[in-house]
Structure formats: C-alpha cells, structure tokens
Tab-separated table of C-alpha atoms and ligand atoms in Angstrom:
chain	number	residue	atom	x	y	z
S	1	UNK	CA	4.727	40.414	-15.368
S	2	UNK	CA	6.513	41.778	-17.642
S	3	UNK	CA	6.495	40.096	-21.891
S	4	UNK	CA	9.570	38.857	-23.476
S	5	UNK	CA	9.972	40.723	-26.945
S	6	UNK	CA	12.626	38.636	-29.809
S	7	UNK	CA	14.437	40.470	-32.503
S	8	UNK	CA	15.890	38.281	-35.388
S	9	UNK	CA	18.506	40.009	-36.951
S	10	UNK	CA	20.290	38.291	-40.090
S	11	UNK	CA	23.637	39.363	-40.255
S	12	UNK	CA	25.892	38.755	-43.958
S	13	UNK	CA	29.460	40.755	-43.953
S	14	UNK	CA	27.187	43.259	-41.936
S	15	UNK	CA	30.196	44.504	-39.352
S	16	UNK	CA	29.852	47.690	-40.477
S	17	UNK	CA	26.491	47.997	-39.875
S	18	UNK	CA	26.799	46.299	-36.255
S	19	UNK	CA	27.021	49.427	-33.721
S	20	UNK	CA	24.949	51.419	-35.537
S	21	UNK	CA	22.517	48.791	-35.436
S	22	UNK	CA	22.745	48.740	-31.898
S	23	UNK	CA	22.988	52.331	-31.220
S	24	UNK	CA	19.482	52.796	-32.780
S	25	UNK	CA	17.810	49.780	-31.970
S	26	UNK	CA	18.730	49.322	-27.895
S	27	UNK	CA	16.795	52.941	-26.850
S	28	UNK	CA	13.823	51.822	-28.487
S	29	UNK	CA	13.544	48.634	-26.858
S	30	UNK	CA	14.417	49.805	-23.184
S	31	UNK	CA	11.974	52.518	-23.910
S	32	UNK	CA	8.321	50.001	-24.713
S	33	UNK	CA	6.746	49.578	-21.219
S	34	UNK	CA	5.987	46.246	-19.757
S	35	UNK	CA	8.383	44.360	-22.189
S	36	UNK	CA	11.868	42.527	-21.930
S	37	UNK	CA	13.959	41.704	-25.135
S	38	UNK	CA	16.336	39.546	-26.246
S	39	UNK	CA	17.870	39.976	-29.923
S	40	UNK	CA	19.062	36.518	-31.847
S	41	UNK	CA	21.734	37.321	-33.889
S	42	UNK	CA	22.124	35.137	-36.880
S	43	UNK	CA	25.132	34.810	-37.933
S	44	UNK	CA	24.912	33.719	-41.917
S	45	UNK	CA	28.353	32.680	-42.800
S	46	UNK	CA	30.029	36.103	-42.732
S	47	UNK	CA	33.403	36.547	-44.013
S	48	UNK	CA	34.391	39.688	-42.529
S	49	UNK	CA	34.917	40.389	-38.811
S	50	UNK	CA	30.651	40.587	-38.559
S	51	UNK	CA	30.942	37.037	-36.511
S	52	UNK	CA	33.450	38.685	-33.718
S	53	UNK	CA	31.668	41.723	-33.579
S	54	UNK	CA	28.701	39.836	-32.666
S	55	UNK	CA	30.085	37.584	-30.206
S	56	UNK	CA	31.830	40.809	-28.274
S	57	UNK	CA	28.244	41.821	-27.777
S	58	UNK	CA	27.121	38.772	-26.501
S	59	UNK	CA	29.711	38.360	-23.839
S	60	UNK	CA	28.935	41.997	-22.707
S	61	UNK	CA	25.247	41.522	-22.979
S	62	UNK	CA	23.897	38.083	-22.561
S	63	UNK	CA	20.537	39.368	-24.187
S	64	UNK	CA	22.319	39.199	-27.337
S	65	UNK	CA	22.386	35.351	-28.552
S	66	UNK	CA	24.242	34.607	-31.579
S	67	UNK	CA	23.854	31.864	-33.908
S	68	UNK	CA	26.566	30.724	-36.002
S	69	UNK	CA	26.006	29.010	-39.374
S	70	UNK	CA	28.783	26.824	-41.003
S	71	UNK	CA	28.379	28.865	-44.216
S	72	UNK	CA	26.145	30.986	-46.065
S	73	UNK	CA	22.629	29.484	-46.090
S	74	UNK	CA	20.489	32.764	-47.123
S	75	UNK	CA	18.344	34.859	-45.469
S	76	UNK	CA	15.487	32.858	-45.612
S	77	UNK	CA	17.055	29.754	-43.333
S	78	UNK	CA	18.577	33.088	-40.987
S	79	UNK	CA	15.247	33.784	-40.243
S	80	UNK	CA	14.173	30.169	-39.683
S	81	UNK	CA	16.757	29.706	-37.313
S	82	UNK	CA	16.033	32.732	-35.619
S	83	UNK	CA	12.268	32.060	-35.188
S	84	UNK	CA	13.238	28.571	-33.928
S	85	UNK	CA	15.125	29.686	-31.418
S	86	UNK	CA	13.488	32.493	-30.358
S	87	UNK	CA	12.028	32.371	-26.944
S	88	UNK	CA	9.898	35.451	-27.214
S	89	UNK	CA	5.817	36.559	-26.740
S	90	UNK	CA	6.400	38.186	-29.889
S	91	UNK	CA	8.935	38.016	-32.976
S	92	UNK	CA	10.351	41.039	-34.644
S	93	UNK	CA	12.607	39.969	-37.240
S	94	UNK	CA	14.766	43.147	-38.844
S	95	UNK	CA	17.018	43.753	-40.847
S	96	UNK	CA	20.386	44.681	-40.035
S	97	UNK	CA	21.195	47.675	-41.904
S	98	UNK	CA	18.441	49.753	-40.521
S	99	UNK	CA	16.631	49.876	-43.349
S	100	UNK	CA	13.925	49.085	-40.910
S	101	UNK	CA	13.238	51.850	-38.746
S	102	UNK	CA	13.516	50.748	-35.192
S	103	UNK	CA	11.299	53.034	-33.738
S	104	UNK	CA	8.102	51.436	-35.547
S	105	UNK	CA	8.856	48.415	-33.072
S	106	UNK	CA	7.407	51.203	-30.406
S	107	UNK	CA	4.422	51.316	-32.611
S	108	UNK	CA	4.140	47.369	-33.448
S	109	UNK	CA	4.371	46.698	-29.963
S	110	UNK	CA	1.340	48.659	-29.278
S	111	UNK	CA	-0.707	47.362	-31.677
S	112	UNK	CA	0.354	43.648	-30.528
S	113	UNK	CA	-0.650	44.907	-26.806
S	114	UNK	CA	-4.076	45.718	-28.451
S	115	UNK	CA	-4.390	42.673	-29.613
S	116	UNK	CA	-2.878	41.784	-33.036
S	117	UNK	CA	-1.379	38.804	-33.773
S	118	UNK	CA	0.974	40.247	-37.111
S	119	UNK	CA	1.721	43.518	-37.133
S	120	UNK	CA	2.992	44.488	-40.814
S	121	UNK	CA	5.099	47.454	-41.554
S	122	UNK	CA	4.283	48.177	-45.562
S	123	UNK	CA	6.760	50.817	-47.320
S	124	UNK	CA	5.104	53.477	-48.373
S	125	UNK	CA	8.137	55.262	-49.836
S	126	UNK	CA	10.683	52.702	-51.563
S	127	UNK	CA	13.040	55.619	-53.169
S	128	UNK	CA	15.998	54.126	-51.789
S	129	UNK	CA	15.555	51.326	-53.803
S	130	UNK	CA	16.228	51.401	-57.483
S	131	UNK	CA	13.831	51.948	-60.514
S	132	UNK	CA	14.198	48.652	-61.550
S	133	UNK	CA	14.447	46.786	-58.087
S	134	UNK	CA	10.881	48.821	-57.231
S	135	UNK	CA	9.098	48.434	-60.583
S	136	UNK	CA	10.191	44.598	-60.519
S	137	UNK	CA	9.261	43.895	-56.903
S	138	UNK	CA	6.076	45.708	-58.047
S	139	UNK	CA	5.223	43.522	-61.022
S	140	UNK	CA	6.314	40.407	-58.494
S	141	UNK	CA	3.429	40.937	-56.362
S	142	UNK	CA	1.124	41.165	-59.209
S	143	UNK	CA	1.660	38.603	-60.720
S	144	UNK	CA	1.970	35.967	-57.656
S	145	UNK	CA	-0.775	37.470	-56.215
S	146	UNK	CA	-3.018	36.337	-59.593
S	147	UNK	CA	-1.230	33.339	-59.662
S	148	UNK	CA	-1.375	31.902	-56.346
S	149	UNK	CA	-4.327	31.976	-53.370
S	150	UNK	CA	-2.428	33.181	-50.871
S	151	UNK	CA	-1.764	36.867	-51.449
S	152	UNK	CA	0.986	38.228	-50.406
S	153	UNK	CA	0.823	42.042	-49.074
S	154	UNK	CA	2.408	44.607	-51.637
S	155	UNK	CA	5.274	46.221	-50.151
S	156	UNK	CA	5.565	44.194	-46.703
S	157	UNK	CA	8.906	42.722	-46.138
S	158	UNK	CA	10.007	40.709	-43.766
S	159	UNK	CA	9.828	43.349	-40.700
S	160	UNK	CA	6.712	42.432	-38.816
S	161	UNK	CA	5.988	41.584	-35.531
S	162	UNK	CA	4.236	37.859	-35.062
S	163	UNK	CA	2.427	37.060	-31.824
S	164	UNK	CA	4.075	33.338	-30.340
S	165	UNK	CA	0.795	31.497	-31.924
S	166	UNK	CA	1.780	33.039	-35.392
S	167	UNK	CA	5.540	31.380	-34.563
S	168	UNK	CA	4.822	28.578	-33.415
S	169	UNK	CA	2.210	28.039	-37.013
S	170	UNK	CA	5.216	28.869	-38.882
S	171	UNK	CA	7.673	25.766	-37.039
S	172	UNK	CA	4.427	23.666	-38.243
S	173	UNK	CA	5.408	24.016	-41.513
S	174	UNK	CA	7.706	21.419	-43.044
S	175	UNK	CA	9.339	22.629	-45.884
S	176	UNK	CA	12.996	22.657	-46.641
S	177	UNK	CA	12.658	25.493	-49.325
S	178	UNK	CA	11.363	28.386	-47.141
S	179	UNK	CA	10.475	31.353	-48.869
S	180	UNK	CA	9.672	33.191	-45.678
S	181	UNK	CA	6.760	35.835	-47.473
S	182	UNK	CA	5.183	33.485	-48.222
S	183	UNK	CA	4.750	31.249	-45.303
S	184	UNK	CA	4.621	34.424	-43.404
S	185	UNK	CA	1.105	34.942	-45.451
S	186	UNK	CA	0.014	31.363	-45.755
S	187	UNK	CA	-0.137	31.359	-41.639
S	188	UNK	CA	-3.217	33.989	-41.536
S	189	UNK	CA	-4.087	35.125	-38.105
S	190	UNK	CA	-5.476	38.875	-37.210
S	191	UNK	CA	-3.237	41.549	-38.667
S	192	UNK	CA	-2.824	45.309	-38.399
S	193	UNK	CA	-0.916	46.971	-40.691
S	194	UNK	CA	1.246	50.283	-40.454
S	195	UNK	CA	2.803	52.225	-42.690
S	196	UNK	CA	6.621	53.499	-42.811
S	197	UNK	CA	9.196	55.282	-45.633
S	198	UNK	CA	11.858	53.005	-46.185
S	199	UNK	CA	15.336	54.512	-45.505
S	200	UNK	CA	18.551	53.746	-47.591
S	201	UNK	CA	20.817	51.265	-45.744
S	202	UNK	CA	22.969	52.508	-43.226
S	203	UNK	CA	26.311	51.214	-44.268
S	204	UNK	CA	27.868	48.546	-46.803
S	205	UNK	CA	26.045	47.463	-50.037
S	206	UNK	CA	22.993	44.859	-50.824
S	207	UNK	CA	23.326	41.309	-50.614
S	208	UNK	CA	20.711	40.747	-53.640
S	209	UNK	CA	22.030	40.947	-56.932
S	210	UNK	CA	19.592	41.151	-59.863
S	211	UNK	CA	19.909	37.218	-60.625
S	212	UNK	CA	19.691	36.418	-56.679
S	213	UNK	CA	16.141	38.292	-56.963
S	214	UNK	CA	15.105	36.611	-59.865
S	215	UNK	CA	15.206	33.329	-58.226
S	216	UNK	CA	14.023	34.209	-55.270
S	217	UNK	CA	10.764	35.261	-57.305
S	218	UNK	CA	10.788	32.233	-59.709
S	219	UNK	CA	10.844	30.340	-55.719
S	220	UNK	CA	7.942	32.655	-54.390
S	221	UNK	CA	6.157	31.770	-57.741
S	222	UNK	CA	6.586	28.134	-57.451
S	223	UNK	CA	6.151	27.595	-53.964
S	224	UNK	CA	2.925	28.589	-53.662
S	225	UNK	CA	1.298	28.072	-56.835
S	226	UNK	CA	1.065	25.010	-59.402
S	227	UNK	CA	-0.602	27.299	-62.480
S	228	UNK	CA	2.597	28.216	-64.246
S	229	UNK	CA	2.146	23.883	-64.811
S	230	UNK	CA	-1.246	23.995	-66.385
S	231	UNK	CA	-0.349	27.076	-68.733
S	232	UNK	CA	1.464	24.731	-70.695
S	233	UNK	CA	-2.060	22.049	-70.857
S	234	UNK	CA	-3.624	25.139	-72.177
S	235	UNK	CA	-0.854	26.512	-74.312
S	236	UNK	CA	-0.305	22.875	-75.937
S	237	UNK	CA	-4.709	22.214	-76.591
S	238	UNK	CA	-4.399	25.761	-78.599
S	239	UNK	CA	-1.534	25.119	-80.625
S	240	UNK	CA	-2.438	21.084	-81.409
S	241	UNK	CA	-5.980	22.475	-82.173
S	242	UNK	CA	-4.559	25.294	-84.476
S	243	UNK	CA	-2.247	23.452	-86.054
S	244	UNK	CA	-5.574	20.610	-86.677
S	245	UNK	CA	-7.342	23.312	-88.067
S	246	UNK	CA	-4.339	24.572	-90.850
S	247	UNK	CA	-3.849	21.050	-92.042
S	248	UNK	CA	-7.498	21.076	-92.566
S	249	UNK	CA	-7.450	24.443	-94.425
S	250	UNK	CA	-4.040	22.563	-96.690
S	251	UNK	CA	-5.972	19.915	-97.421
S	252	UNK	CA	-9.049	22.002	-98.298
S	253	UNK	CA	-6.948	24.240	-100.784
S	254	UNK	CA	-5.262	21.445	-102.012
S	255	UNK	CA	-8.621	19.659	-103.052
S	256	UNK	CA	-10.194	22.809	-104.442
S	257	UNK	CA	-7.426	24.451	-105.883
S	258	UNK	CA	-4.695	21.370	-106.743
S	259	UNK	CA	-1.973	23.467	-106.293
S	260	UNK	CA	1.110	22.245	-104.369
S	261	UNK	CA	3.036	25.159	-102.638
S	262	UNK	CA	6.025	24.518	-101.297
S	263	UNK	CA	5.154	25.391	-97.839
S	264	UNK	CA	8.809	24.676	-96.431
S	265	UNK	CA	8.995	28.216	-94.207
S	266	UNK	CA	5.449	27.572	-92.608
S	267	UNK	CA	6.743	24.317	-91.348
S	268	UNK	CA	9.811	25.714	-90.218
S	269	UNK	CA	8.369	28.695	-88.778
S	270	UNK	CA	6.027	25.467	-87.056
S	271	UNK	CA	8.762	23.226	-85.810
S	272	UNK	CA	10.494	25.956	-84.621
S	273	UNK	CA	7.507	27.565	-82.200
S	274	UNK	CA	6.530	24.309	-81.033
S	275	UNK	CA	10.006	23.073	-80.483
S	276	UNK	CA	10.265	26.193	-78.125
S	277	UNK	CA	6.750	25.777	-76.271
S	278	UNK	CA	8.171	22.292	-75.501
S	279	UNK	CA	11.369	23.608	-74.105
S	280	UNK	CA	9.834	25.839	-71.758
S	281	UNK	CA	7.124	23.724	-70.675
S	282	UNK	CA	10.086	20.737	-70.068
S	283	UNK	CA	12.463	23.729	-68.367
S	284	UNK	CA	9.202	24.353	-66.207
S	285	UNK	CA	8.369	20.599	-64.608
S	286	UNK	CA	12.361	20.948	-63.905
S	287	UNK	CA	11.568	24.175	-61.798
S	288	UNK	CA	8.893	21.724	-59.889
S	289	UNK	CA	10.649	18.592	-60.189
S	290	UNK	CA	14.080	20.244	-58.425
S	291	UNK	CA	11.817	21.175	-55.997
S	292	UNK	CA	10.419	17.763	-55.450
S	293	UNK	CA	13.949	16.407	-55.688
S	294	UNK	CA	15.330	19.168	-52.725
S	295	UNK	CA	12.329	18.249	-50.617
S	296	UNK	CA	12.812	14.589	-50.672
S	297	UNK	CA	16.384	14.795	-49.590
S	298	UNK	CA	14.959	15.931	-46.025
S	299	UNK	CA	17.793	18.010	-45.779
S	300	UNK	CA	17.913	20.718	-43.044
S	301	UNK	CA	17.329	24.551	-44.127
S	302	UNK	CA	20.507	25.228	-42.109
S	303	UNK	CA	23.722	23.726	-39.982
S	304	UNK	CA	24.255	25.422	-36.801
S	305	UNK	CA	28.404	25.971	-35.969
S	306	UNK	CA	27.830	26.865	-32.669
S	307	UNK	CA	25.483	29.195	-30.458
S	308	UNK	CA	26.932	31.641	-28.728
S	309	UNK	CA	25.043	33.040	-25.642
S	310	UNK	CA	21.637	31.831	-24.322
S	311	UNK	CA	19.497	30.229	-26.822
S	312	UNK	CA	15.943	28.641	-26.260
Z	1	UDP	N1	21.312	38.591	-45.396
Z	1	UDP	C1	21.610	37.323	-44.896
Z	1	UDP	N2	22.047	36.350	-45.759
Z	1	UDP	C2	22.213	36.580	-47.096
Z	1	UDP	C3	21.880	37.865	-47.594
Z	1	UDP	C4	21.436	38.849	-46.720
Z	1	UDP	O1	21.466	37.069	-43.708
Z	1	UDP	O2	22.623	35.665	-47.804
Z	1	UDP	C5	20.845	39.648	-44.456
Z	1	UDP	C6	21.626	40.945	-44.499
Z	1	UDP	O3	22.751	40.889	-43.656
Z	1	UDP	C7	20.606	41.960	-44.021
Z	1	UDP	C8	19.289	41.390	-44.531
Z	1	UDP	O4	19.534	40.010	-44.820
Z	1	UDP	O5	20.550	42.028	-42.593
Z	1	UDP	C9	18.792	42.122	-45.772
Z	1	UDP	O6	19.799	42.111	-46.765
Z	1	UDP	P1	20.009	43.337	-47.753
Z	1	UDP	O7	19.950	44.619	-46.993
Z	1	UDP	O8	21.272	43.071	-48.509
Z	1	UDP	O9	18.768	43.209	-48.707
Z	1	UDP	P2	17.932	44.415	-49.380
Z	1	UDP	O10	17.561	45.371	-48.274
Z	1	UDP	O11	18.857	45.039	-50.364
Z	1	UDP	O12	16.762	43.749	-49.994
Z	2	MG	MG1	18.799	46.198	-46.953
C-alpha cells in the first residue's frame, strides 16, 4: 500500500516560476518508492496569468488541486489552506520559486519512512539572501527565542515535511493570526533535521519587502510571547524609583545648601523621557490589544473563490 505524499505550494504573481517549478519538482516525486503525491496549489490572489497557469495543470493532471483565494491573504493563510485541505500521510509545504531544493523531499521522505514526525530542512548557506535580510532574520531568532518558550529553529523555514499527526495538531489550533513558524514549533513531536544551501529564486522577485518583514517579526514576537508587556512594569518601577530618589537628593541639597537652581532643563529633559516610555509602552498594549481585537472578530484566515480539481 502505497502513502499519499501533499505538497503545498503558495503561489503570488508566481507564473513565471510555474513550469520550472514543475519541471524540477515532478521527477523527484515519481522517483520516492512506495509513495503517491498530490500537490495543492494555492492560489493567493495573483494578478498575473499565475491563476490560469495553474488551472491548465490541473485539468491535465488531476493530482494538481488548486485553491483559489478571493484576494491576497498572505502566505501564512496559503499555507493554512493548504494544510487543511491536504489529504496526505505527510505535508511538504514549498515554496514556489525553488528556492527549496526539491530533491531534499527524496531525503525528507526517508527520514519520515524511518520514523520522524517533522523533518526540517535548515539553510546552511543563505548567500542568496541579502546582508541585511540574513543579519536581520539572524537577530529575529535571537531575540524571540529569549523572549518566548517556544524556540523556534534558526534558519528553518517553512519547507519541512510534517507526519498527518503533526497536521492534524496544527488544525487544533484556533487562531486567526497564524504565524505559521511558530505554530509549526509550538506543535512539538519527534524531529530530524537536515541540512541544505539555499539557492537564489528561480525567476521573478520577492514578495517581502523590508516593512512586510518587520511585521511579520513584530507578529512572531507577539504571538508567542507576552514579555515585551512586562518590560514596561519593569521599565516604569526604575524610572518612578529614580526619579523618588532625585527629588530626595533636591530636597536634601536644598535643606543643606538653600540654594534654588533653576532646574528647568532637568525637568524637561524628565518630561520628555518619560513622556516617551509612556508612548511606547501605550503603542505596545495596541500591538496586543489589535490582536485581541482581530481575534475576537472570529474572522476566517482566508475566503476560498473556488477549488479547482480534487480537494479533501
Ligand atoms: N507568497 C504568497 N503570498 C504572499 C507572498 C508570497 O503566497 O503574499 C508565496 C510566494 O509565491 C512564494 C512563497 O510565498 O511561493 C515565498 O515567497 P518569496 O519567495 O517572495 O519569499 P522569500 O523567499 O523572499 O522569503
Ligand atoms: Mg523565495
């Protein structure tokens, strides 16, 4: 009896991408003994011709299933969909622009056939990725993995294979804001991890500008820890108990000494810092409360168009 392997592919303005994607990814898969495959193609609100390309490949292959969104949801929802609908033994979601090397599947299969529930492909090499996109991913993981108790691996993306326990864990979870890492990690179960050099994409440009990573980090960050809140308890017993201990010292000086200084740029210098402390703390419960406020709206991660092909 042969095991049904998934792909999850999220696809934005990725049509040039498309056959190469196939052309590299369908030898691999016919080639892993023992193993069928489908490959859900999520669709996420393309605007080029990536949503017709897809559904030509689904009428001439009905392993190919595509899911259309009504609009641009993010990657993060893509993959949601994908895992939801996958029907699979085991989950590979991928990228599209082969930045993923498709043969490592070979290898992640194997290592699920042993026995592993995740298999995690960490990048060993990130040259193809920018000074500043690798220092700051790099900093990223160091400081959510202080911050918050579930560490996330350095240098994993979302490429992995996930055993059907390890999927079924993740449609468990609730939440409307799904940053995927995170979950991904927050799920446990045994892992084996292999290593791979991560090659430049294949065709088109990135979908992440600078600012679209910055949020997604300030999401990572808040989603799965609640210390950036209590910096600001800490922050706010220092500064009241510093600025207890100066009035103190006035006074003092004042008694002994009698003379009155007009201390108009300490205070200023005073309002000023605290004024600032109080912003960021207030900007901070916003980051939370919007959070809150998205969650309580129960609103889906994503809205399906319509499914093209065979779909669990
Ligand atoms: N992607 C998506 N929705 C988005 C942005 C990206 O489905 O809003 C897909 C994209 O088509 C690709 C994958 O997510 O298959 C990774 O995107 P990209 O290569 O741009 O990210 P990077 O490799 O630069 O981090
Ligand atoms: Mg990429």
């Amino acid at each position: 009896m042969s095991r049904l392997l998934s792909l999850i592919v999220p696809f934005y303005n990725e049509a040039e991408a498309i056959d190469r994607f196939c052309e590299a990814v369908l030898p691999v898969l016919d080639q892993i003994p023992g193993t069928r495959w489908e490959i859900i193609c999520v669709d996420d609100g393309s605007t080029d011709t990536t949503l017709l390309h897809l559904i030509a490949l689904s009428q001439r292959d009905p392993r190919f299933c595509i899911i259309e969104f009504s609009r641009n949801f993010g990657k993060e929802a893509a993959l949601t969909a994908g895992i939801n609908a996958a029907r699979g033994d085991a989950l590979i979601p991928i990228d599209a622009d082969l930045q993923d090397p498709p043969a490592l599947i070979a290898d992640m299969v194997a290592a699920w056939q042993q026995g592993a529930e995740v298999v995690l492909a960490r990048r060993t090499d990130r040259a193809s990725d920018g000074v500043l996109k690798r220092q700051s991913a790099a900093w990223f993981y160091r400081l959510h993995n202080r911050v918050s108790k579930t560490k996330i691996p350095e240098n994993v993306g979302d490429f992995r294979l996930m055993d059907r326990c390890v999927a079924d864990a993740l449609k468990q979870l609730p939440e409307r804001q799904r940053f995927m890492k995170g979950l991904f990690a927050w799920v446990g179960f045994r892992t084996v991890t292999l290593d791979y050099a991560r090659a430049p994409r294949a065709a088109g440009a990135t979908k992440f500008s600078g600012l679209a990573l910055w949020n997604f980090a300030l999401e990572g960050i808040t989603s799965f820890s609640t210390l950036p809140l209590k910096i600001w308890t800490y922050l706010g017993a220092v500064g009241a108990l510093g600025s207890m201990l100066y009035a103190l010292f006035i006074i003092l000086r004042t008694l002994l000494s009698g003379s009155v200084v007009p201390g108009y740029a300490s205070t200023f210098v005073a309002v000023l810092f605290f004024g600032s402390v109080q912003l960021m703390s207030i900007g901070l419960l916003g980051e939370y409360i919007g959070r809150i406020y998205l969650e309580t709206k129960q609103r889906p991660t994503y809205l399906i168009r319509k499914i093209h092909g065979d779909v669990g």
